[in-house]
XYZ file of C-alpha atoms in Angstrom:
490
model
C -10.865 18.000 1.730
C -11.053 19.873 -1.574
C -13.905 21.964 -3.082
C -15.960 21.350 -5.920
C -19.307 22.867 -7.912
C -21.115 22.106 -11.397
C -23.408 24.301 -12.353
C -25.823 23.864 -15.673
C -27.869 26.469 -16.457
C -30.214 26.955 -19.388
C -30.066 30.911 -19.334
C -27.064 32.550 -19.297
C -23.413 31.110 -19.312
C -22.233 29.714 -15.783
C -18.802 31.315 -15.843
C -20.132 34.431 -13.312
C -21.337 32.361 -11.312
C -18.801 29.014 -11.792
C -16.427 31.157 -10.195
C -18.908 33.357 -7.653
C -19.142 29.904 -5.870
C -16.069 28.705 -5.850
C -15.080 31.592 -3.598
C -17.962 30.114 -1.292
C -15.480 27.447 -1.096
C -12.057 28.589 -0.999
C -11.765 27.678 2.574
C -11.845 24.263 1.168
C -8.602 24.378 -0.639
C -5.999 27.252 -1.375
C -3.513 25.159 -3.336
C -4.660 25.817 -6.504
C -8.044 26.185 -8.440
C -9.563 25.832 -11.621
C -12.473 26.527 -14.085
C -14.057 24.418 -17.080
C -17.173 25.231 -19.136
C -18.556 23.811 -22.292
C -20.053 25.085 -25.290
C -18.672 23.092 -28.281
C -15.460 22.239 -27.123
C -14.009 23.026 -23.340
C -13.093 26.006 -21.963
C -10.465 25.650 -19.201
C -8.396 27.616 -16.811
C -5.878 26.273 -14.543
C -3.608 27.498 -11.963
C -1.743 27.375 -8.740
C -3.156 29.612 -5.750
C -5.892 31.215 -4.712
C -8.987 31.866 -6.717
C -8.603 35.170 -7.156
C -4.680 35.154 -7.910
C -5.624 32.782 -10.585
C -8.431 34.238 -12.449
C -7.134 38.358 -11.719
C -6.200 38.565 -15.236
C -8.700 35.945 -17.119
C -11.771 37.706 -19.082
C -14.734 35.470 -17.321
C -16.392 35.888 -20.665
C -14.245 33.809 -22.243
C -15.413 30.434 -20.813
C -18.467 30.125 -22.657
C -21.048 27.812 -22.006
C -23.966 26.708 -19.739
C -22.047 23.691 -18.173
C -19.614 23.628 -15.941
C -17.103 22.569 -12.902
C -15.045 24.407 -10.425
C -12.541 22.658 -8.615
C -10.546 24.401 -5.097
C -7.091 22.260 -4.502
C -6.276 20.932 -1.270
C -3.483 18.407 -2.000
C -3.766 14.717 0.031
C -2.153 12.447 -2.808
C 0.424 13.376 -5.685
C 2.608 15.923 -5.129
C 0.937 19.240 -5.476
C 2.450 20.205 -9.045
C 0.433 22.441 -11.446
C -0.120 18.741 -13.694
C -2.215 17.742 -10.791
C -4.384 20.952 -10.257
C -8.037 20.289 -11.506
C -10.870 19.878 -13.621
C -8.926 17.073 -14.967
C -9.563 16.339 -18.804
C -10.255 13.238 -20.993
C -11.345 13.419 -24.933
C -11.650 9.842 -25.157
C -14.698 8.550 -25.888
C -15.346 11.994 -26.081
C -15.004 15.366 -24.246
C -14.952 14.322 -20.220
C -14.231 16.859 -17.317
C -14.205 16.359 -13.984
C -13.422 17.112 -10.371
C -12.981 15.047 -7.021
C -12.904 15.738 -3.309
C -11.824 12.357 -0.959
C -8.918 10.188 -1.991
C -8.621 6.626 -3.936
C -7.183 3.939 -1.297
C -6.220 1.578 -4.135
C -4.528 4.712 -6.621
C -1.240 2.229 -6.887
C -3.620 -0.532 -8.087
C -5.918 1.438 -10.440
C -2.758 2.742 -11.835
C -1.202 -0.616 -12.655
C -4.771 -1.572 -14.048
C -5.056 1.153 -16.301
C -1.452 0.989 -17.451
C -1.437 -2.668 -18.469
C -4.542 -1.388 -20.362
C -2.500 0.621 -22.578
C -3.701 4.265 -20.509
C -0.733 6.826 -20.231
C -1.749 9.302 -17.290
C -0.300 12.743 -17.291
C 0.195 13.369 -13.507
C 0.194 10.928 -10.165
C -3.259 12.402 -8.773
C -5.632 9.836 -7.814
C -8.179 11.947 -9.294
C -6.767 11.638 -13.176
C -7.535 7.514 -12.558
C -10.512 7.560 -11.732
C -11.378 9.857 -14.762
C -9.743 7.151 -16.822
C -11.525 4.359 -15.195
C -14.910 6.320 -15.632
C -14.160 6.912 -19.418
C -13.246 3.351 -19.711
C -16.433 2.134 -18.909
C -18.642 5.012 -20.896
C -16.518 3.840 -23.945
C -18.143 0.597 -23.595
C -21.599 1.672 -24.594
C -22.879 3.314 -28.066
C -21.736 7.326 -26.881
C -23.440 8.415 -30.186
C -26.395 7.159 -28.454
C -25.877 7.428 -24.593
C -28.743 7.826 -22.886
C -28.925 7.798 -18.389
C -28.946 4.363 -18.535
C -25.819 4.056 -20.090
C -24.041 6.586 -17.895
C -25.389 5.317 -14.446
C -24.199 1.394 -15.447
C -20.527 3.079 -16.317
C -20.652 4.752 -12.957
C -21.777 1.579 -11.225
C -18.976 -0.746 -12.754
C -16.223 2.015 -11.791
C -17.834 2.138 -7.855
C -16.995 -2.052 -8.282
C -13.356 -0.704 -8.736
C -12.324 2.376 -7.452
C -12.299 2.076 -3.238
C -12.007 5.304 -0.398
C -13.529 8.500 -0.600
C -14.822 9.682 -3.941
C -17.663 13.059 -4.372
C -17.116 13.551 -8.127
C -18.922 16.093 -10.435
C -18.229 15.309 -14.324
C -19.362 17.061 -17.624
C -19.942 14.767 -20.530
C -19.683 16.967 -23.655
C -23.172 16.991 -25.620
C -24.530 14.637 -22.702
C -24.927 16.435 -19.689
C -23.500 17.109 -16.056
C -22.878 13.743 -13.439
C -22.210 13.366 -10.385
C -21.681 10.129 -7.190
C -20.645 9.979 -4.458
C -19.078 6.461 -2.538
C -21.133 4.405 -0.552
C -20.276 5.621 2.655
C -20.650 9.154 2.002
C -17.504 10.036 3.331
C -16.907 13.356 1.250
C -20.309 15.654 1.265
C -21.896 16.587 -1.986
C -25.290 18.516 -2.560
C -27.719 19.536 -4.404
C -29.482 22.769 -5.410
C -32.560 24.213 -8.179
C -32.731 27.907 -9.224
C -35.860 28.147 -11.288
C -33.931 25.668 -14.130
C -30.736 25.800 -13.133
C -28.713 22.886 -11.033
C -25.823 22.845 -9.276
C -23.911 20.660 -7.176
C -21.085 21.701 -4.434
C -19.597 20.421 -1.097
C -21.144 22.692 1.135
C -24.451 23.909 1.002
C -22.971 27.927 1.592
C -21.729 27.980 -1.838
C -25.294 27.370 -3.764
C -26.735 29.705 -1.048
C -24.044 32.443 -2.406
C -25.918 31.995 -5.882
C -29.421 31.897 -4.590
C -29.747 28.125 -5.279
C -32.367 26.567 -3.262
C -30.923 23.152 -1.387
C -32.838 20.322 -2.412
C -30.949 17.907 -0.603
C -27.384 16.022 -0.429
C -26.745 12.976 -3.000
C -26.846 10.014 -1.231
C -23.951 7.662 -0.129
C -23.680 5.319 -3.539
C -25.615 7.535 -5.604
C -25.360 9.047 -8.990
C -27.423 12.057 -10.748
C -27.383 13.042 -14.805
C -28.679 16.286 -15.523
C -28.991 15.954 -19.812
C -28.913 18.777 -21.679
C -32.482 19.485 -21.190
C -32.216 20.318 -17.765
C -34.065 17.205 -16.374
C -32.371 15.342 -13.332
C -32.080 12.012 -13.447
C -31.553 9.742 -10.689
C -30.085 6.524 -9.241
C -29.180 4.246 -6.181
C -26.175 2.776 -7.308
C -25.273 0.810 -4.458
C -26.888 0.456 -1.003
C -25.978 3.312 1.569
C -23.652 2.789 3.988
C -23.517 5.912 6.135
C -19.784 7.017 7.383
C -20.190 10.419 7.264
C -16.534 12.423 7.850
C -16.823 13.858 11.498
C -14.469 16.354 11.337
C -15.699 18.009 8.281
C -18.596 19.301 11.001
C -15.751 20.063 13.456
C -13.079 22.213 11.132
C -13.660 21.371 7.469
C -17.178 23.295 6.488
C -18.664 26.389 7.075
C -20.286 27.119 9.937
C -23.833 28.323 7.803
C -23.865 24.586 5.751
C -25.756 22.060 6.118
C -24.072 18.407 5.211
C -26.070 15.500 5.164
C -28.898 17.201 7.002
C -27.693 18.329 10.147
C -26.102 21.981 10.759
C -22.258 22.300 11.046
C -23.170 25.126 13.517
C -25.651 23.119 15.538
C -22.612 20.568 15.931
C -20.222 22.932 17.652
C -22.470 24.166 20.018
C -23.216 20.746 20.562
C -19.391 19.926 21.451
C -18.962 23.678 23.340
C -21.697 22.606 25.971
C -19.792 18.656 26.063
C -16.433 20.374 26.619
C -18.223 22.902 29.518
C -19.488 20.117 31.427
C -15.474 18.346 31.942
C -13.554 21.660 32.252
C -12.225 22.437 36.253
C -10.221 25.056 36.007
C -10.229 28.097 36.823
C -9.859 30.993 34.452
C -10.894 34.257 33.907
C -12.318 34.673 30.516
C -12.484 32.181 27.526
C -10.630 32.977 23.952
C -11.429 30.985 20.373
C -8.958 30.506 18.251
C -10.586 31.470 14.941
C -12.216 30.926 13.192
C -13.809 26.796 12.997
C -13.705 27.671 16.907
C -15.665 30.244 17.372
C -19.313 28.747 18.000
C -17.555 26.199 20.272
C -16.166 28.811 22.562
C -18.738 31.277 22.627
C -21.281 28.302 24.029
C -18.572 26.470 26.139
C -18.474 29.494 27.405
C -21.776 30.308 27.813
C -22.202 26.630 29.605
C -19.607 27.990 31.931
C -20.833 30.840 32.629
C -17.805 32.400 31.692
C -16.972 35.391 30.116
C -16.050 35.606 25.932
C -13.883 37.587 24.952
C -12.225 38.047 20.624
C -8.586 37.979 22.438
C -6.687 36.248 19.288
C -8.413 37.699 15.759
C -7.583 36.621 12.566
C -5.487 37.794 9.620
C -8.048 37.715 6.607
C -5.474 37.866 4.188
C -3.541 34.895 5.435
C -4.232 31.543 4.066
C -5.668 28.588 6.681
C -2.634 26.659 8.158
C -3.906 23.277 8.658
C -4.342 23.166 4.641
C -0.600 24.395 4.036
C 0.484 21.221 2.049
C 3.882 21.039 4.029
C 4.856 21.173 7.222
C 7.105 24.170 6.260
C 4.886 25.812 4.979
C 2.409 25.835 8.160
C 5.338 26.362 10.843
C 5.633 30.129 8.380
C 2.036 30.400 7.990
C 1.058 30.509 11.993
C 2.961 34.096 12.190
C 1.015 35.645 9.914
C -2.173 34.154 11.102
C -3.339 35.843 14.125
C -3.422 39.273 15.841
C -3.050 39.362 19.093
C -5.470 41.748 21.687
C -2.998 42.586 24.401
C -5.916 44.995 26.553
C -8.040 41.598 26.678
C -5.057 39.131 27.378
C -2.686 40.435 29.754
C -2.745 39.282 33.293
C -5.914 36.785 32.312
C -6.072 33.278 32.654
C -7.146 32.231 29.602
C -9.201 29.047 28.429
C -8.279 28.884 24.679
C -10.293 26.705 22.651
C -9.619 25.147 19.115
C -11.000 23.032 17.113
C -8.704 20.639 16.854
C -5.185 19.912 18.106
C -3.248 17.796 14.963
C -0.092 18.911 14.433
C 0.755 20.829 17.441
C 2.185 23.612 14.860
C -0.165 26.491 15.527
C -1.075 25.920 19.171
C 2.682 25.683 20.136
C 3.295 28.771 18.799
C 0.247 30.982 19.930
C 0.626 29.676 23.407
C 3.835 31.178 22.942
C 2.217 34.514 21.768
C -0.025 34.486 24.046
C 2.332 34.470 26.704
C 4.423 36.819 25.689
C 1.490 39.036 25.391
C 0.868 38.911 28.631
C -1.319 36.377 29.358
C -0.769 34.816 33.580
C -1.957 30.918 32.246
C -2.909 29.312 29.379
C -5.519 26.205 29.269
C -5.643 24.826 25.527
C -9.819 22.999 25.127
C -9.991 21.098 22.116
C -13.196 20.301 20.424
C -12.095 17.469 19.146
C -10.877 14.533 20.883
C -6.912 13.493 20.239
C -6.334 12.485 16.248
C -4.363 9.516 16.518
C -4.261 7.838 13.357
C -4.042 8.568 9.743
C -6.857 9.913 7.624
C -6.714 8.473 4.096
C -10.013 9.680 2.551
C -8.895 12.922 1.642
C -7.652 15.416 5.022
C -3.478 16.133 4.968
C -3.247 13.696 8.075
C -2.152 11.127 6.435
C 1.663 10.885 8.368
C 1.206 9.458 11.787
C 4.845 10.924 12.365
C 2.763 14.491 12.554
C -0.196 13.686 14.705
C 0.892 14.768 18.054
C -1.171 12.279 19.911
C 0.313 9.754 17.912
C 3.878 10.776 19.090
C 2.513 11.888 22.454
C -0.347 9.706 23.948
C -0.343 11.019 27.386
C -2.549 14.170 27.061
C -0.748 15.690 30.116
C 2.787 15.135 27.799
C 1.344 17.211 25.297
C 0.443 19.967 26.634
C 3.513 20.459 28.824
C 5.072 20.415 25.095
C 2.543 22.966 23.669
C 4.201 24.895 26.467
C 0.491 24.620 27.571
C -0.733 24.808 31.531
C -3.442 22.287 30.472
C -4.492 20.543 27.599
C -8.189 19.227 27.785
C -10.091 17.317 24.658
C -12.983 16.036 23.668
C -14.084 12.979 24.738
C -14.581 10.295 21.925
C -18.359 9.660 23.370
C -19.225 13.384 23.485
C -18.068 13.833 19.885
C -20.507 10.951 18.645
C -23.834 12.537 20.855
C -22.911 16.118 19.102
C -23.853 14.415 15.380
C -26.274 11.938 16.727
C -28.480 10.793 14.281
C -25.651 10.657 11.981
C -23.324 7.701 10.553
C -19.614 9.219 10.592
C -16.159 8.406 10.259
C -14.475 8.743 13.011
C -11.131 6.717 12.212
C -8.551 9.559 12.750
C -10.313 9.493 16.584
C -10.826 5.220 16.750
C -8.175 3.704 14.313
C -11.806 2.206 13.190
C -12.059 2.929 9.148
C -15.118 2.289 7.097
C -13.146 0.738 3.684
C -10.701 -2.115 3.428
C -7.346 -0.871 4.232
C -4.060 -2.634 5.077
C -0.981 -1.902 6.944
C 1.309 -1.192 3.672
C -1.650 0.929 2.454
C -1.536 3.324 5.552
C 2.264 3.158 5.320
C 2.551 4.278 1.197
C -0.279 7.125 2.008
C 2.120 8.707 4.419
C 5.207 7.903 3.126
C 4.172 9.345 -0.222
C 4.788 12.344 1.171
C 6.754 12.254 4.276
C 9.010 14.304 5.931
C 11.528 14.353 8.411
C 10.457 14.256 12.179
C 12.534 14.757 15.116
C 11.807 13.308 18.599
C 9.081 15.884 20.791
C 11.685 17.300 23.387
C 9.002 17.157 26.804
C 9.411 20.075 29.183
C 9.536 18.239 32.619
C 7.202 19.777 35.405
C 9.149 22.045 37.991
C 9.974 19.951 41.439
C 10.154 21.322 44.477
C 13.519 19.294 46.272
C 14.324 19.890 50.107
C 17.875 19.954 49.988
C 19.201 18.252 53.312
C 21.980 21.162 53.595
C 21.628 24.917 53.019
C 23.466 25.887 49.903
C 26.648 27.825 49.943
C 25.989 31.057 48.175
C 27.914 31.855 45.065
């Protein structure tokens, strides 16, 4: 779920706009950030941490050039080490820089293939392997006379050998900016225009932050190339087989974004209405778990004719706990993430709406804090169905043992484990209704994957970053027993 951005502006250097556009995508990755520009050579700065932390002492004027890339890292493959922060660079067959959002499911096979051809990769990242494959096919052209047709031919051959999810933007030194998207369009990628400037980004919210007009999405299986004259070339290289990630709409994207023609806000409001139609618990008010669930909760409350209050507020200086790099970091983030309004919560029966309950870390800790703040009852409501299957396309849900609905299939048991009075999930059919008109990937909910996979691949993807899992202890409901005798005092 990384954030990526590519810019070309013939009139001004792009570094300042790259930084501002990347800030609008910070929610997509918190582990690392990087910018690269090109003017005669590449100017690169990367580091671990938030964008503002990486660039706090950097003079953006040192990043010269009219072409540039930005990347916000969210680790799903590799180790999360500093050498895996993008953009990745490659000097062969000429200068290349690449940013990638997604996850390649045949990463190991690609690495073996590249090693057999004497390629040396410096990291465990699938993105570096993707860059090497693309570079190899670009090198099979006359690089001195490289044209759009040659570039598109190299991308088409790359698509023949890489599998999984990939939305990519690449700088080709002395030639231009290239972007392409896998045939399923699993990860988003959108094109924007501002006078003679072009932008290609993970979300439309980044374009709007720079006063770019959203032109359209890069189509599944398509490549686009902006040459040095600012001309946009297009090529549909593979037949589109859309399977857009539904979790983008539920959690990952900003509510202001429009992805593949569908408003994220509209989807979330639809999810709220569907939840309200099945909610039968008596409560006093509705709260949301900030901030992805806000639109869901407000529409849920409206549809259910219940008051909506901000009983839980987000600490805006904390990171998103779901996308912390490991389980230990996630657990530590939860306590810093929220502030509770006791005057709103105390003595109330609460319906607490969250975007999803994936691992249960946030929900369990939050329920305990709500009870400590005086909540009379806590009823959890999830905008998403139970996440039972690993994601292999770029969301950090690749370890089945971390998924609470995989370990506890019964929602009633999940609710008890989380300490809630009840637990209601969205249904899969209602989720599909909320994205009506889109072909989506919902593999994490249904187990139906749009690309070729085997059990061995799923095991490897999970094992690469696995952590030990203790058995979940589910509290049993209290049972009133009628004794056949009177207890003896003392």
